Amino acid sequence: EVVFVLDTTGSMSGLIQAAKANIWSIARTMASAQPQPEIRVGLVAYRDRGDDYVTQVVDLSSDLDSMYAKLMDFGAAGGGDGPEAVNEALHAAVHQIQWSPNPKAYQAIFLVGDAQPHMDYPDDVKFPVTLKAAAARGIVVNTVQAGSDPMTEQAWQQIAQLSQGSHFKVSQGGDAIAVVTPFDTP
């Protein structure tokens, strides 16, 4: 089970196509593993307060064609102040997605974006609290940084470290990334 949490703010406009391509590459790679796993994919698009939406949640589904279509429908708009609603997006991914109770299921979140979280909103759940809840459920959070903002890199690395995940960085051109899961042979 994999949930992709994607920044869809205006600052991602030059990166969103590459980010979506990377997301789909990860999903395809996981789906083509041998032996072939049962894969379910979910999506959380996020922007920021004051935009058309803060989060849009698409629950886990094994219909990869439908998920691909929904992913491709996301466009970049809004934002504008640097930090984004990352805390709300991670909280939605952990608490609004219908994760399987199967303890053998590999469960991961891939946070994809180019701006650090708002840590100044007094009424949201900060990512360290959400990451503890994710860890208690066995959910690994990986980060995929689009662009090269050093503040984002610091936050993305911290998020990955707190959740036993990996941190990846992709350039404006949308480099391909390789992801190792517990199902890969060493």
PDB file of C-alpha atoms in Angstrom:
ATOM      1  CA  GLU A   1       0.000   0.000   0.000  1.00  0.00           C
ATOM      2  CA  VAL A   2       1.507   3.267  -1.132  1.00  0.00           C
ATOM      3  CA  VAL A   3       0.136   6.764  -0.698  1.00  0.00           C
ATOM      4  CA  PHE A   4       1.659   9.606  -2.652  1.00  0.00           C
ATOM      5  CA  VAL A   5       1.353  13.009  -0.985  1.00  0.00           C
ATOM      6  CA  LEU A   6       1.876  15.640  -3.675  1.00  0.00           C
ATOM      7  CA  ASP A   7       2.382  19.393  -3.357  1.00  0.00           C
ATOM      8  CA  THR A   8       0.088  20.975  -5.955  1.00  0.00           C
ATOM      9  CA  THR A   9       0.848  24.624  -5.188  1.00  0.00           C
ATOM     10  CA  GLY A  10       1.898  27.119  -7.841  1.00  0.00           C
ATOM     11  CA  SER A  11       5.578  26.772  -6.988  1.00  0.00           C
ATOM     12  CA  MET A  12       5.359  23.220  -8.318  1.00  0.00           C
ATOM     13  CA  SER A  13       4.139  24.356 -11.746  1.00  0.00           C
ATOM     14  CA  GLY A  14       7.517  23.755 -13.375  1.00  0.00           C
ATOM     15  CA  LEU A  15       8.033  20.506 -11.472  1.00  0.00           C
ATOM     16  CA  ILE A  16       4.624  18.893 -11.249  1.00  0.00           C
ATOM     17  CA  GLN A  17       4.782  16.933 -14.501  1.00  0.00           C
ATOM     18  CA  ALA A  18       8.151  15.473 -13.524  1.00  0.00           C
ATOM     19  CA  ALA A  19       6.847  14.788 -10.003  1.00  0.00           C
ATOM     20  CA  LYS A  20       3.811  12.957 -11.396  1.00  0.00           C
ATOM     21  CA  ALA A  21       6.068  10.971 -13.739  1.00  0.00           C
ATOM     22  CA  ASN A  22       8.270   9.967 -10.792  1.00  0.00           C
ATOM     23  CA  ILE A  23       5.227   9.007  -8.725  1.00  0.00           C
ATOM     24  CA  TRP A  24       3.934   6.815 -11.488  1.00  0.00           C
ATOM     25  CA  SER A  25       7.366   5.295 -12.071  1.00  0.00           C
ATOM     26  CA  ILE A  26       7.526   4.279  -8.401  1.00  0.00           C
ATOM     27  CA  ALA A  27       4.029   2.772  -8.559  1.00  0.00           C
ATOM     28  CA  ARG A  28       4.803   0.857 -11.780  1.00  0.00           C
ATOM     29  CA  THR A  29       8.088  -0.435 -10.390  1.00  0.00           C
ATOM     30  CA  MET A  30       6.383  -1.710  -7.249  1.00  0.00           C
ATOM     31  CA  ALA A  31       3.548  -3.272  -9.238  1.00  0.00           C
ATOM     32  CA  SER A  32       5.984  -5.123 -11.501  1.00  0.00           C
ATOM     33  CA  ALA A  33       8.009  -6.686  -8.664  1.00  0.00           C
ATOM     34  CA  GLN A  34       8.362 -10.468  -8.645  1.00  0.00           C
ATOM     35  CA  PRO A  35       6.511 -12.188  -7.200  1.00  0.00           C
ATOM     36  CA  GLN A  36       3.875  -9.683  -8.233  1.00  0.00           C
ATOM     37  CA  PRO A  37       2.433  -7.991  -5.157  1.00  0.00           C
ATOM     38  CA  GLU A  38      -1.119  -6.903  -4.568  1.00  0.00           C
ATOM     39  CA  ILE A  39      -0.657  -3.159  -4.796  1.00  0.00           C
ATOM     40  CA  ARG A  40      -3.036  -0.436  -3.710  1.00  0.00           C
ATOM     41  CA  VAL A  41      -2.256   3.214  -4.364  1.00  0.00           C
ATOM     42  CA  GLY A  42      -3.709   6.317  -2.732  1.00  0.00           C
ATOM     43  CA  LEU A  43      -3.181  10.021  -3.290  1.00  0.00           C
ATOM     44  CA  VAL A  44      -3.219  13.146  -1.163  1.00  0.00           C
ATOM     45  CA  ALA A  45      -2.857  16.434  -3.027  1.00  0.00           C
ATOM     46  CA  TYR A  46      -2.131  19.445  -0.877  1.00  0.00           C
ATOM     47  CA  ARG A  47      -1.828  23.180  -1.154  1.00  0.00           C
ATOM     48  CA  ASP A  48      -2.185  25.666   1.675  1.00  0.00           C
ATOM     49  CA  ARG A  49      -4.757  27.508   3.696  1.00  0.00           C
ATOM     50  CA  GLY A  50      -6.589  30.087   1.627  1.00  0.00           C
ATOM     51  CA  ASP A  51      -6.238  28.070  -1.607  1.00  0.00           C
ATOM     52  CA  ASP A  52      -9.006  26.121  -3.408  1.00  0.00           C
ATOM     53  CA  TYR A  53      -8.303  23.243  -1.022  1.00  0.00           C
ATOM     54  CA  VAL A  54      -5.860  22.324   1.708  1.00  0.00           C
ATOM     55  CA  THR A  55      -5.946  18.574   1.005  1.00  0.00           C
ATOM     56  CA  GLN A  56      -7.704  16.305  -1.474  1.00  0.00           C
ATOM     57  CA  VAL A  57      -7.662  12.648  -0.450  1.00  0.00           C
ATOM     58  CA  VAL A  58      -8.109   9.749  -2.867  1.00  0.00           C
ATOM     59  CA  ASP A  59      -8.295   6.515  -0.860  1.00  0.00           C
ATOM     60  CA  LEU A  60      -6.298   3.379  -1.625  1.00  0.00           C
ATOM     61  CA  SER A  61      -7.355   1.475  -4.721  1.00  0.00           C
ATOM     62  CA  SER A  62      -6.027  -1.466  -6.689  1.00  0.00           C
ATOM     63  CA  ASP A  63      -7.358   0.130  -9.907  1.00  0.00           C
ATOM     64  CA  LEU A  64      -4.058   1.603 -11.065  1.00  0.00           C
ATOM     65  CA  ASP A  65      -5.530   2.985 -14.292  1.00  0.00           C
ATOM     66  CA  SER A  66      -8.063   5.015 -12.312  1.00  0.00           C
ATOM     67  CA  MET A  67      -5.371   6.228  -9.927  1.00  0.00           C
ATOM     68  CA  TYR A  68      -3.187   7.261 -12.854  1.00  0.00           C
ATOM     69  CA  ALA A  69      -6.060   9.321 -14.294  1.00  0.00           C
ATOM     70  CA  LYS A  70      -6.675  11.001 -10.929  1.00  0.00           C
ATOM     71  CA  LEU A  71      -2.970  11.747 -10.516  1.00  0.00           C
ATOM     72  CA  MET A  72      -2.778  13.309 -13.982  1.00  0.00           C
ATOM     73  CA  ASP A  73      -5.790  15.525 -13.163  1.00  0.00           C
ATOM     74  CA  PHE A  74      -3.866  17.339 -10.428  1.00  0.00           C
ATOM     75  CA  GLY A  75      -2.498  20.708 -11.490  1.00  0.00           C
ATOM     76  CA  ALA A  76      -0.418  23.367  -9.770  1.00  0.00           C
ATOM     77  CA  ALA A  77      -2.013  26.566  -8.407  1.00  0.00           C
ATOM     78  CA  GLY A  78      -2.211  28.581  -5.206  1.00  0.00           C
ATOM     79  CA  GLY A  79       0.413  28.704  -2.495  1.00  0.00           C
ATOM     80  CA  GLY A  80       2.658  31.718  -2.729  1.00  0.00           C
ATOM     81  CA  ASP A  81       4.116  32.077   0.751  1.00  0.00           C
ATOM     82  CA  GLY A  82       6.856  29.427   0.749  1.00  0.00           C
ATOM     83  CA  PRO A  83       5.861  26.940   3.444  1.00  0.00           C
ATOM     84  CA  GLU A  84       2.828  24.796   2.584  1.00  0.00           C
ATOM     85  CA  ALA A  85       0.258  22.608   4.374  1.00  0.00           C
ATOM     86  CA  VAL A  86       2.610  19.622   4.682  1.00  0.00           C
ATOM     87  CA  ASN A  87       1.485  18.894   8.252  1.00  0.00           C
ATOM     88  CA  GLU A  88      -2.171  18.652   7.207  1.00  0.00           C
ATOM     89  CA  ALA A  89      -1.251  16.506   4.189  1.00  0.00           C
ATOM     90  CA  LEU A  90       0.755  13.992   6.228  1.00  0.00           C
ATOM     91  CA  HIS A  91      -2.001  13.870   8.856  1.00  0.00           C
ATOM     92  CA  ALA A  92      -4.579  13.154   6.124  1.00  0.00           C
ATOM     93  CA  ALA A  93      -2.365  10.420   4.632  1.00  0.00           C
ATOM     94  CA  VAL A  94      -1.985   8.658   7.977  1.00  0.00           C
ATOM     95  CA  HIS A  95      -5.483   9.171   9.398  1.00  0.00           C
ATOM     96  CA  GLN A  96      -7.916   9.532   6.453  1.00  0.00           C
ATOM     97  CA  ILE A  97      -6.605   6.740   4.245  1.00  0.00           C
ATOM     98  CA  GLN A  98      -8.134   3.317   4.892  1.00  0.00           C
ATOM     99  CA  TRP A  99      -4.896   1.397   5.482  1.00  0.00           C
ATOM    100  CA  SER A 100      -5.095  -2.390   5.693  1.00  0.00           C
ATOM    101  CA  PRO A 101      -4.909  -3.842   9.211  1.00  0.00           C
ATOM    102  CA  ASN A 102      -2.707  -6.651   7.816  1.00  0.00           C
ATOM    103  CA  PRO A 103       0.610  -6.417   9.704  1.00  0.00           C
ATOM    104  CA  LYS A 104       2.410  -8.088   6.770  1.00  0.00           C
ATOM    105  CA  ALA A 105       1.386  -5.372   4.303  1.00  0.00           C
ATOM    106  CA  TYR A 106       4.165  -3.020   3.247  1.00  0.00           C
ATOM    107  CA  GLN A 107       2.802   0.478   3.842  1.00  0.00           C
ATOM    108  CA  ALA A 108       4.571   3.602   2.703  1.00  0.00           C
ATOM    109  CA  ILE A 109       3.955   7.261   2.102  1.00  0.00           C
ATOM    110  CA  PHE A 110       5.950   9.246  -0.436  1.00  0.00           C
ATOM    111  CA  LEU A 111       5.876  12.971   0.339  1.00  0.00           C
ATOM    112  CA  VAL A 112       6.649  14.890  -2.860  1.00  0.00           C
ATOM    113  CA  GLY A 113       7.112  18.657  -2.836  1.00  0.00           C
ATOM    114  CA  ASP A 114       9.358  21.680  -2.990  1.00  0.00           C
ATOM    115  CA  ALA A 115       8.505  23.643   0.177  1.00  0.00           C
ATOM    116  CA  GLN A 116       8.824  22.958   3.887  1.00  0.00           C
ATOM    117  CA  PRO A 117       5.812  22.656   6.202  1.00  0.00           C
ATOM    118  CA  HIS A 118       4.144  25.571   7.926  1.00  0.00           C
ATOM    119  CA  MET A 119       5.223  25.188  11.540  1.00  0.00           C
ATOM    120  CA  ASP A 120       3.531  28.448  12.510  1.00  0.00           C
ATOM    121  CA  TYR A 121      -0.095  27.280  12.321  1.00  0.00           C
ATOM    122  CA  PRO A 122      -1.149  26.883  15.962  1.00  0.00           C
ATOM    123  CA  ASP A 123      -4.086  24.558  15.272  1.00  0.00           C
ATOM    124  CA  ASP A 124      -2.632  21.794  13.111  1.00  0.00           C
ATOM    125  CA  VAL A 125      -0.901  18.566  14.098  1.00  0.00           C
ATOM    126  CA  LYS A 126       2.822  18.962  13.520  1.00  0.00           C
ATOM    127  CA  PHE A 127       4.618  16.297  11.483  1.00  0.00           C
ATOM    128  CA  PRO A 128       6.616  14.744  14.384  1.00  0.00           C
ATOM    129  CA  VAL A 129       3.325  13.783  16.081  1.00  0.00           C
ATOM    130  CA  THR A 130       1.893  12.389  12.830  1.00  0.00           C
ATOM    131  CA  LEU A 131       5.099  10.468  12.133  1.00  0.00           C
ATOM    132  CA  LYS A 132       4.855   8.781  15.553  1.00  0.00           C
ATOM    133  CA  ALA A 133       1.325   7.655  14.655  1.00  0.00           C
ATOM    134  CA  ALA A 134       2.589   6.416  11.277  1.00  0.00           C
ATOM    135  CA  ALA A 135       5.416   4.455  12.911  1.00  0.00           C
ATOM    136  CA  ALA A 136       2.985   2.889  15.383  1.00  0.00           C
ATOM    137  CA  ARG A 137       0.989   1.629  12.388  1.00  0.00           C
ATOM    138  CA  GLY A 138       4.116   0.431  10.562  1.00  0.00           C
ATOM    139  CA  ILE A 139       3.889   3.116   7.861  1.00  0.00           C
ATOM    140  CA  VAL A 140       7.232   4.324   6.460  1.00  0.00           C
ATOM    141  CA  VAL A 141       7.392   7.899   5.179  1.00  0.00           C
ATOM    142  CA  ASN A 142       9.811   8.643   2.333  1.00  0.00           C
ATOM    143  CA  THR A 143      10.452  12.137   1.043  1.00  0.00           C
ATOM    144  CA  VAL A 144      11.028  13.232  -2.541  1.00  0.00           C
ATOM    145  CA  GLN A 145      12.292  16.791  -2.705  1.00  0.00           C
ATOM    146  CA  ALA A 146      11.604  18.614  -5.930  1.00  0.00           C
ATOM    147  CA  GLY A 147      14.008  21.463  -6.557  1.00  0.00           C
ATOM    148  CA  SER A 148      16.887  22.545  -4.346  1.00  0.00           C
ATOM    149  CA  ASP A 149      15.569  24.736  -1.513  1.00  0.00           C
ATOM    150  CA  PRO A 150      17.862  24.132   1.517  1.00  0.00           C
ATOM    151  CA  MET A 151      15.053  24.689   4.059  1.00  0.00           C
ATOM    152  CA  THR A 152      12.944  22.055   2.323  1.00  0.00           C
ATOM    153  CA  GLU A 153      15.888  19.679   2.181  1.00  0.00           C
ATOM    154  CA  GLN A 154      16.408  20.015   5.926  1.00  0.00           C
ATOM    155  CA  ALA A 155      12.702  19.387   6.661  1.00  0.00           C
ATOM    156  CA  TRP A 156      12.416  16.487   4.175  1.00  0.00           C
ATOM    157  CA  GLN A 157      15.520  14.807   5.634  1.00  0.00           C
ATOM    158  CA  GLN A 158      14.112  15.191   9.148  1.00  0.00           C
ATOM    159  CA  ILE A 159      10.754  13.727   8.105  1.00  0.00           C
ATOM    160  CA  ALA A 160      12.450  10.738   6.456  1.00  0.00           C
ATOM    161  CA  GLN A 161      14.759  10.153   9.437  1.00  0.00           C
ATOM    162  CA  LEU A 162      11.921  10.323  11.979  1.00  0.00           C
ATOM    163  CA  SER A 163       9.975   7.692  10.068  1.00  0.00           C
ATOM    164  CA  GLN A 164      12.770   5.284   9.054  1.00  0.00           C
ATOM    165  CA  GLY A 165      12.223   6.370   5.460  1.00  0.00           C
ATOM    166  CA  SER A 166      14.509   7.482   2.673  1.00  0.00           C
ATOM    167  CA  HIS A 167      15.096  10.967   1.299  1.00  0.00           C
ATOM    168  CA  PHE A 168      15.380  11.505  -2.443  1.00  0.00           C
ATOM    169  CA  LYS A 169      16.104  14.687  -4.328  1.00  0.00           C
ATOM    170  CA  VAL A 170      15.049  15.311  -7.910  1.00  0.00           C
ATOM    171  CA  SER A 171      16.106  18.206 -10.084  1.00  0.00           C
ATOM    172  CA  GLN A 172      13.971  20.470 -12.229  1.00  0.00           C
ATOM    173  CA  GLY A 173      14.241  17.818 -14.930  1.00  0.00           C
ATOM    174  CA  GLY A 174      12.687  15.175 -12.694  1.00  0.00           C
ATOM    175  CA  ASP A 175      15.453  12.601 -12.289  1.00  0.00           C
ATOM    176  CA  ALA A 176      14.330   9.003 -11.929  1.00  0.00           C
ATOM    177  CA  ILE A 177      14.567   7.538  -8.453  1.00  0.00           C
ATOM    178  CA  ALA A 178      14.965   3.937  -7.356  1.00  0.00           C
ATOM    179  CA  VAL A 179      13.141   2.692  -4.286  1.00  0.00           C
ATOM    180  CA  VAL A 180      14.052  -0.421  -2.315  1.00  0.00           C
ATOM    181  CA  THR A 181      11.253  -2.177  -0.447  1.00  0.00           C
ATOM    182  CA  PRO A 182      11.369  -5.073   2.023  1.00  0.00           C
ATOM    183  CA  PHE A 183      10.367  -7.328  -0.878  1.00  0.00           C
ATOM    184  CA  ASP A 184      13.554  -6.659  -2.854  1.00  0.00           C
ATOM    185  CA  THR A 185      16.292  -9.266  -2.560  1.00  0.00           C
ATOM    186  CA  PRO A 186      19.607  -7.959  -1.166  1.00  0.00           C
TER     187      PRO A 186
END
